[in-house]
Amino acid sequence: MADNKIYRASTFAPVNIAVIKYWGKRDAKLNLPTNSSLSVTLSQDDLRTHTTASCSSQYPKDSLTLNGSDQDISGARTQACLAELRTLRRQLEESDSSLPKLSELSLKIVSRNNFPTAAGLASSAAGFAAFVRAIANLYELKSTPTELSRIARQGSGSACRSLFGGYVAWQMGEEKDGSDSVAVEVAPAEHWSDMRAVILVASAEKKDVSSTSGMQQTVATSTLFAERIANTVPRRMQEMEKAVADKDFAAFASLTMKDSNSFHATCLDTEPPIFYMNDTSRAAIRMVDMINSEAGNTIAAYTFDAGPNAVVYYQAHDEAKVAGVFKSVLGDKEGWEGARGKSVEAANLPKDSQ
Ligand code: ADP
Ligand code: DP6
Ligand code: CO
């Protein structure tokens, strides 16, 4: 260890909200999914994680602070990300002896989410994408977004999709070691640039059942789940890719809503049942139904991750009919808090964060 300098790098990462959901692991250790999934990356101008990674011989041990509180980083998933990133840095150091030996220094990671954590708004996705990219930037790794997505996947599955902007698939892959279980861009944001999302925060509280444990209970106990992964999701992945390619909003919306309901049905079919949606979530579903029937066609699509908060997709030219209705009906009604009715553009990541 040559010096006691502090080396530092920062990044932002966006959330992504799946329209075909990842729910189920075929290998919990490598964090490999039972099915492929597809998501839309939202603009990080609105919901985002900011993470700074630094390393120094002054630091006694690796640490992570999230929104000001110390996190336990001893878990296998965080450790797997750290080990992979350090190995890549070590390879660089071995090939160029003039590089400082950052791989030998303790890391200090400081992260902030500007939206509710562990509430079903994909904090683990933005969180681990930012975690991995901040360290990759610090280590000056030459890794591509695809390689980083393979590493981030081990921290949290959904995180692999947050390394890309636009419309992103996580291919479940076939290899035993997970080397092909990575995210790929299905279409850039500009392909369908008037896609919007309005986020309805029904509750910013931490969920009772984390995504990790919820999906493992579903795999172990739900009978509906087998049908979902064998037939339903593979068919919908193809249909969704076509809907995105064709910019066919009615098809996109129908698949999005069906897949959200199918995922929540497997949660209800879990023993003991898992309830991520609440009365407010169901009211949001009714409102979307009402908006669509009044419009005479499908102009809005709801989806819920593992939490009660609704994400409603629509196209910019329907802003008044969709986001406008939500904003006017909800107003300051009790039960709706936080980023109420804020609409978010589906977006590409700025080039400097890739
Ligand atoms: P969510 O629906 O928000 O993704 P999860 O249950 O999947 O909820 O994951 C929440 C967990 O993700 C948090 O408890 C924390 O361990 C991790 N996480 C969230 N944000 C970050 C972050 N910025 N950096 C590192 N880890 C994070
Ligand atoms: C419902 O990626 O949070 O949001 O891999 O265990 O960290 P872990 O789970 P996570 O699960 C996300 C589940 C989901 C659907 C999705 O994002 O595809
Ligand atoms: Co998550």
CSV table of C-alpha atoms in Angstrom, one decimal, residues 56-315:
chain,number,residue,atom,x,y,z
A,56,SER,CA,-8.3,4.2,1.0
A,57,SER,CA,-5.7,2.6,3.3
A,58,GLN,CA,-7.2,4.8,6.0
A,59,TYR,CA,-10.4,2.8,6.0
A,60,PRO,CA,-10.5,-0.1,8.5
A,61,LYS,CA,-13.0,-2.3,6.6
A,62,ASP,CA,-15.5,-2.3,3.7
A,63,SER,CA,-18.7,-0.4,4.6
A,64,LEU,CA,-22.0,0.7,3.0
A,65,THR,CA,-24.2,3.5,4.2
A,66,LEU,CA,-27.7,3.8,2.8
A,67,ASN,CA,-29.6,7.0,3.4
A,68,GLY,CA,-27.3,7.7,6.3
A,69,SER,CA,-27.6,4.4,8.1
A,70,ASP,CA,-25.0,1.6,8.2
A,71,GLN,CA,-25.9,-1.5,6.2
A,72,ASP,CA,-24.8,-5.1,6.8
A,73,ILE,CA,-22.7,-6.0,3.8
A,74,SER,CA,-21.7,-9.5,5.0
A,75,GLY,CA,-24.5,-11.1,2.9
A,76,ALA,CA,-23.4,-13.5,0.1
A,77,ARG,CA,-25.0,-11.4,-2.6
A,78,THR,CA,-23.2,-8.1,-1.8
A,79,GLN,CA,-20.0,-10.1,-1.2
A,80,ALA,CA,-20.3,-11.8,-4.6
A,81,CYS,CA,-20.5,-8.3,-6.3
A,82,LEU,CA,-17.5,-7.1,-4.3
A,83,ALA,CA,-15.4,-10.2,-5.1
A,84,GLU,CA,-16.1,-10.0,-8.8
A,85,LEU,CA,-15.2,-6.3,-9.0
A,86,ARG,CA,-12.0,-6.7,-7.0
A,87,THR,CA,-11.0,-9.6,-9.2
A,88,LEU,CA,-11.4,-7.5,-12.3
A,89,ARG,CA,-9.4,-4.7,-10.7
A,90,ARG,CA,-6.7,-7.1,-9.7
A,91,GLN,CA,-6.4,-8.3,-13.3
A,92,LEU,CA,-5.8,-4.7,-14.4
A,93,GLU,CA,-3.2,-4.2,-11.7
A,94,GLU,CA,-1.4,-7.4,-12.7
A,95,SER,CA,-1.3,-6.3,-16.4
A,96,ASP,CA,-0.1,-2.8,-15.5
A,97,SER,CA,2.2,-2.5,-12.5
A,98,SER,CA,2.0,1.3,-12.5
A,99,LEU,CA,-1.6,1.2,-11.3
A,100,PRO,CA,-2.3,1.8,-7.6
A,101,LYS,CA,-3.3,-1.5,-5.9
A,102,LEU,CA,-6.9,-0.4,-5.2
A,103,SER,CA,-8.0,-4.0,-5.0
A,104,GLU,CA,-6.2,-4.3,-1.7
A,105,LEU,CA,-7.9,-1.3,0.0
A,106,SER,CA,-11.1,-1.2,2.0
A,107,LEU,CA,-14.1,0.3,0.2
A,108,LYS,CA,-16.5,2.9,1.6
A,109,ILE,CA,-19.8,3.1,-0.2
A,110,VAL,CA,-22.2,5.9,0.5
A,111,SER,CA,-25.6,5.7,-1.2
A,112,ARG,CA,-28.9,7.6,-1.3
A,113,ASN,CA,-32.2,6.8,-2.8
A,114,ASN,CA,-34.4,9.8,-3.5
A,115,PHE,CA,-37.6,7.6,-3.3
A,116,PRO,CA,-38.9,5.0,-0.8
A,117,THR,CA,-36.6,2.0,-0.1
A,118,ALA,CA,-38.0,-1.5,0.0
A,119,ALA,CA,-41.5,-0.4,-0.8
A,120,GLY,CA,-41.9,-2.0,-4.3
A,121,LEU,CA,-40.4,0.9,-6.3
A,122,ALA,CA,-37.3,-1.1,-7.4
A,123,SER,CA,-34.8,0.3,-4.9
A,124,SER,CA,-32.7,-2.9,-5.0
A,125,ALA,CA,-32.6,-2.4,-8.8
A,126,ALA,CA,-31.3,1.2,-8.8
A,127,GLY,CA,-29.3,0.5,-5.6
A,128,PHE,CA,-27.3,-2.5,-6.9
A,129,ALA,CA,-26.8,-1.0,-10.4
A,130,ALA,CA,-25.4,2.1,-8.8
A,131,PHE,CA,-23.3,0.1,-6.3
A,132,VAL,CA,-21.7,-2.0,-9.1
A,133,ARG,CA,-21.1,1.0,-11.4
A,134,ALA,CA,-19.7,3.3,-8.8
A,135,ILE,CA,-17.1,0.7,-7.9
A,136,ALA,CA,-16.4,-0.2,-11.5
A,137,ASN,CA,-15.8,3.6,-12.1
A,138,LEU,CA,-13.6,3.8,-9.1
A,139,TYR,CA,-11.6,0.8,-10.4
A,140,GLU,CA,-11.5,2.2,-13.9
A,141,LEU,CA,-12.7,-1.1,-15.3
A,142,LYS,CA,-13.2,-1.5,-19.0
A,143,SER,CA,-16.3,-3.6,-18.4
A,144,THR,CA,-19.3,-3.2,-20.8
A,145,PRO,CA,-22.8,-2.6,-19.4
A,146,THR,CA,-23.6,-6.2,-20.2
A,147,GLU,CA,-20.7,-7.4,-18.0
A,148,LEU,CA,-21.7,-5.1,-15.2
A,149,SER,CA,-25.3,-6.4,-15.5
A,150,ARG,CA,-24.0,-9.9,-14.9
A,151,ILE,CA,-22.4,-8.7,-11.7
A,152,ALA,CA,-25.3,-6.5,-10.6
A,153,ARG,CA,-27.7,-9.4,-11.1
A,154,GLN,CA,-25.9,-11.2,-8.3
A,155,GLY,CA,-26.7,-8.3,-5.9
A,156,SER,CA,-30.3,-8.1,-6.9
A,157,GLY,CA,-31.8,-9.7,-10.0
A,158,SER,CA,-33.8,-6.6,-11.2
A,159,ALA,CA,-30.6,-4.5,-10.9
A,160,CYS,CA,-29.2,-6.1,-14.1
A,161,ARG,CA,-31.9,-4.2,-16.1
A,162,SER,CA,-31.0,-0.8,-14.5
A,163,LEU,CA,-27.6,-0.8,-16.3
A,164,PHE,CA,-29.5,0.0,-19.6
A,165,GLY,CA,-31.9,2.7,-20.6
A,166,GLY,CA,-35.1,2.2,-22.6
A,167,TYR,CA,-36.8,-1.2,-23.0
A,168,VAL,CA,-34.7,-3.9,-21.4
A,169,ALA,CA,-34.9,-7.7,-21.2
A,170,TRP,CA,-33.2,-9.9,-18.6
A,171,GLN,CA,-32.5,-13.1,-20.4
A,172,MET,CA,-32.8,-15.9,-17.9
A,173,GLY,CA,-29.9,-17.7,-19.7
A,174,GLU,CA,-29.0,-21.4,-19.8
A,175,GLU,CA,-25.5,-21.7,-18.4
A,176,LYS,CA,-25.1,-23.3,-15.0
A,177,ASP,CA,-22.6,-20.6,-14.0
A,178,GLY,CA,-25.0,-17.8,-14.9
A,179,SER,CA,-22.6,-16.3,-17.5
A,180,ASP,CA,-25.5,-15.7,-20.0
A,181,SER,CA,-28.0,-14.5,-17.4
A,182,VAL,CA,-27.7,-10.8,-18.3
A,183,ALA,CA,-29.7,-7.8,-19.4
A,184,VAL,CA,-30.0,-6.8,-23.1
A,185,GLU,CA,-31.5,-3.7,-24.7
A,186,VAL,CA,-34.7,-4.6,-26.6
A,187,ALA,CA,-35.2,-1.0,-27.9
A,188,PRO,CA,-33.7,2.3,-27.0
A,189,ALA,CA,-35.8,4.9,-25.2
A,190,GLU,CA,-36.0,7.0,-28.5
A,191,HIS,CA,-37.7,4.2,-30.2
A,192,TRP,CA,-40.9,4.8,-28.2
A,193,SER,CA,-40.0,8.1,-26.6
A,194,ASP,CA,-43.5,9.2,-25.6
A,195,MET,CA,-43.9,6.4,-23.1
A,196,ARG,CA,-44.6,7.9,-19.6
A,197,ALA,CA,-45.2,6.5,-16.2
A,198,VAL,CA,-47.1,8.0,-13.3
A,199,ILE,CA,-46.1,6.7,-9.9
A,200,LEU,CA,-48.8,6.5,-7.2
A,201,VAL,CA,-47.3,6.0,-3.8
A,202,ALA,CA,-49.9,4.2,-1.7
A,203,SER,CA,-47.4,3.6,1.1
A,204,ALA,CA,-43.8,4.4,1.4
A,205,GLU,CA,-43.4,1.9,4.3
A,206,LYS,CA,-40.9,-0.9,4.1
A,207,LYS,CA,-42.6,-4.1,2.9
A,208,ASP,CA,-43.2,-7.0,5.3
A,209,VAL,CA,-41.9,-9.6,3.0
A,210,SER,CA,-38.8,-8.8,0.9
A,211,SER,CA,-38.8,-9.7,-2.8
A,212,THR,CA,-36.0,-12.2,-2.1
A,213,SER,CA,-37.9,-14.2,0.5
A,214,GLY,CA,-41.3,-13.7,-1.1
A,215,MET,CA,-40.3,-15.3,-4.4
A,216,GLN,CA,-38.6,-18.2,-2.7
A,217,GLN,CA,-41.8,-18.9,-0.7
A,218,THR,CA,-43.8,-18.7,-4.0
A,219,VAL,CA,-41.4,-21.2,-5.8
A,220,ALA,CA,-41.7,-23.6,-2.9
A,221,THR,CA,-45.4,-23.5,-2.3
A,222,SER,CA,-47.5,-22.2,-5.2
A,223,THR,CA,-49.1,-24.5,-7.8
A,224,LEU,CA,-50.1,-21.6,-10.1
A,225,PHE,CA,-46.4,-20.7,-10.4
A,226,ALA,CA,-45.4,-23.8,-12.5
A,227,GLU,CA,-47.9,-22.8,-15.2
A,228,ARG,CA,-46.7,-19.2,-15.1
A,229,ILE,CA,-43.0,-20.0,-15.8
A,230,ALA,CA,-43.6,-23.0,-18.1
A,231,ASN,CA,-46.0,-21.3,-20.6
A,232,THR,CA,-47.4,-17.9,-19.6
A,233,VAL,CA,-44.2,-15.9,-19.3
A,234,PRO,CA,-42.3,-17.3,-22.2
A,235,ARG,CA,-45.2,-16.6,-24.5
A,236,ARG,CA,-45.7,-13.1,-23.0
A,237,MET,CA,-42.0,-12.3,-23.4
A,238,GLN,CA,-42.3,-12.8,-27.2
A,239,GLU,CA,-45.6,-10.9,-27.4
A,240,MET,CA,-44.2,-8.0,-25.3
A,241,GLU,CA,-41.1,-7.7,-27.5
A,242,LYS,CA,-43.4,-7.5,-30.5
A,243,ALA,CA,-45.6,-4.9,-28.8
A,244,VAL,CA,-42.5,-2.8,-28.1
A,245,ALA,CA,-41.1,-3.2,-31.6
A,246,ASP,CA,-44.6,-2.2,-33.1
A,247,LYS,CA,-45.2,0.5,-30.5
A,248,ASP,CA,-48.5,-1.1,-30.0
A,249,PHE,CA,-49.7,0.4,-26.7
A,250,ALA,CA,-52.9,-1.6,-26.5
A,251,ALA,CA,-51.0,-4.8,-26.7
A,252,PHE,CA,-48.3,-3.5,-24.3
A,253,ALA,CA,-50.9,-2.4,-21.8
A,254,SER,CA,-52.9,-5.6,-21.9
A,255,LEU,CA,-49.8,-7.8,-21.4
A,256,THR,CA,-48.5,-5.5,-18.6
A,257,MET,CA,-51.7,-5.6,-16.6
A,258,LYS,CA,-52.2,-9.3,-17.1
A,259,ASP,CA,-48.6,-10.1,-16.1
A,260,SER,CA,-48.9,-7.9,-12.9
A,261,ASN,CA,-52.1,-9.7,-12.0
A,262,SER,CA,-50.6,-13.1,-12.7
A,263,PHE,CA,-47.6,-12.3,-10.5
A,264,HIS,CA,-49.8,-11.1,-7.6
A,265,ALA,CA,-52.0,-14.2,-8.1
A,266,THR,CA,-48.9,-16.4,-7.5
A,267,CYS,CA,-48.2,-14.4,-4.3
A,268,LEU,CA,-51.8,-15.0,-3.1
A,269,ASP,CA,-51.3,-18.7,-4.0
A,270,THR,CA,-48.2,-18.8,-1.8
A,271,GLU,CA,-48.4,-20.5,1.6
A,272,PRO,CA,-48.8,-18.4,3.8
A,273,PRO,CA,-50.3,-16.0,1.2
A,274,ILE,CA,-48.4,-12.8,0.5
A,275,PHE,CA,-50.4,-9.6,0.0
A,276,TYR,CA,-48.4,-6.9,-1.6
A,277,MET,CA,-51.4,-4.9,-2.9
A,278,ASN,CA,-53.8,-3.1,-0.6
A,279,ASP,CA,-57.2,-1.3,-0.9
A,280,THR,CA,-55.5,1.7,-2.3
A,281,SER,CA,-53.8,-0.4,-5.0
A,282,ARG,CA,-57.1,-1.9,-5.9
A,283,ALA,CA,-58.6,1.5,-6.2
A,284,ALA,CA,-55.9,2.5,-8.6
A,285,ILE,CA,-56.7,-0.6,-10.8
A,286,ARG,CA,-60.4,0.5,-10.8
A,287,MET,CA,-59.4,4.0,-11.9
A,288,VAL,CA,-57.3,2.7,-14.8
A,289,ASP,CA,-60.2,0.5,-15.9
A,290,MET,CA,-62.5,3.5,-15.7
A,291,ILE,CA,-60.0,5.7,-17.7
A,292,ASN,CA,-59.8,3.0,-20.4
A,293,SER,CA,-63.5,2.5,-20.7
A,294,GLU,CA,-64.2,6.2,-20.9
A,295,ALA,CA,-61.5,6.5,-23.6
A,296,GLY,CA,-63.0,3.7,-25.5
A,297,ASN,CA,-59.6,2.1,-25.9
A,298,THR,CA,-56.6,1.1,-23.8
A,299,ILE,CA,-54.6,4.2,-23.0
A,300,ALA,CA,-53.3,3.3,-19.5
A,301,ALA,CA,-51.7,0.3,-18.0
A,302,TYR,CA,-51.1,-0.4,-14.3
A,303,THR,CA,-48.4,-2.6,-12.8
A,304,PHE,CA,-47.4,-3.3,-9.2
A,305,ASP,CA,-44.0,-4.7,-8.1
A,306,ALA,CA,-43.7,-6.4,-4.7
A,307,GLY,CA,-45.4,-3.6,-2.9
A,308,PRO,CA,-48.7,-1.6,-2.9
A,309,ASN,CA,-47.5,1.3,-5.1
A,310,ALA,CA,-48.9,1.6,-8.6
A,311,VAL,CA,-46.9,2.5,-11.7
A,312,VAL,CA,-49.2,3.5,-14.6
A,313,TYR,CA,-47.8,3.6,-18.1
A,314,TYR,CA,-49.4,5.7,-20.8
A,315,GLN,CA,-48.3,7.8,-23.8
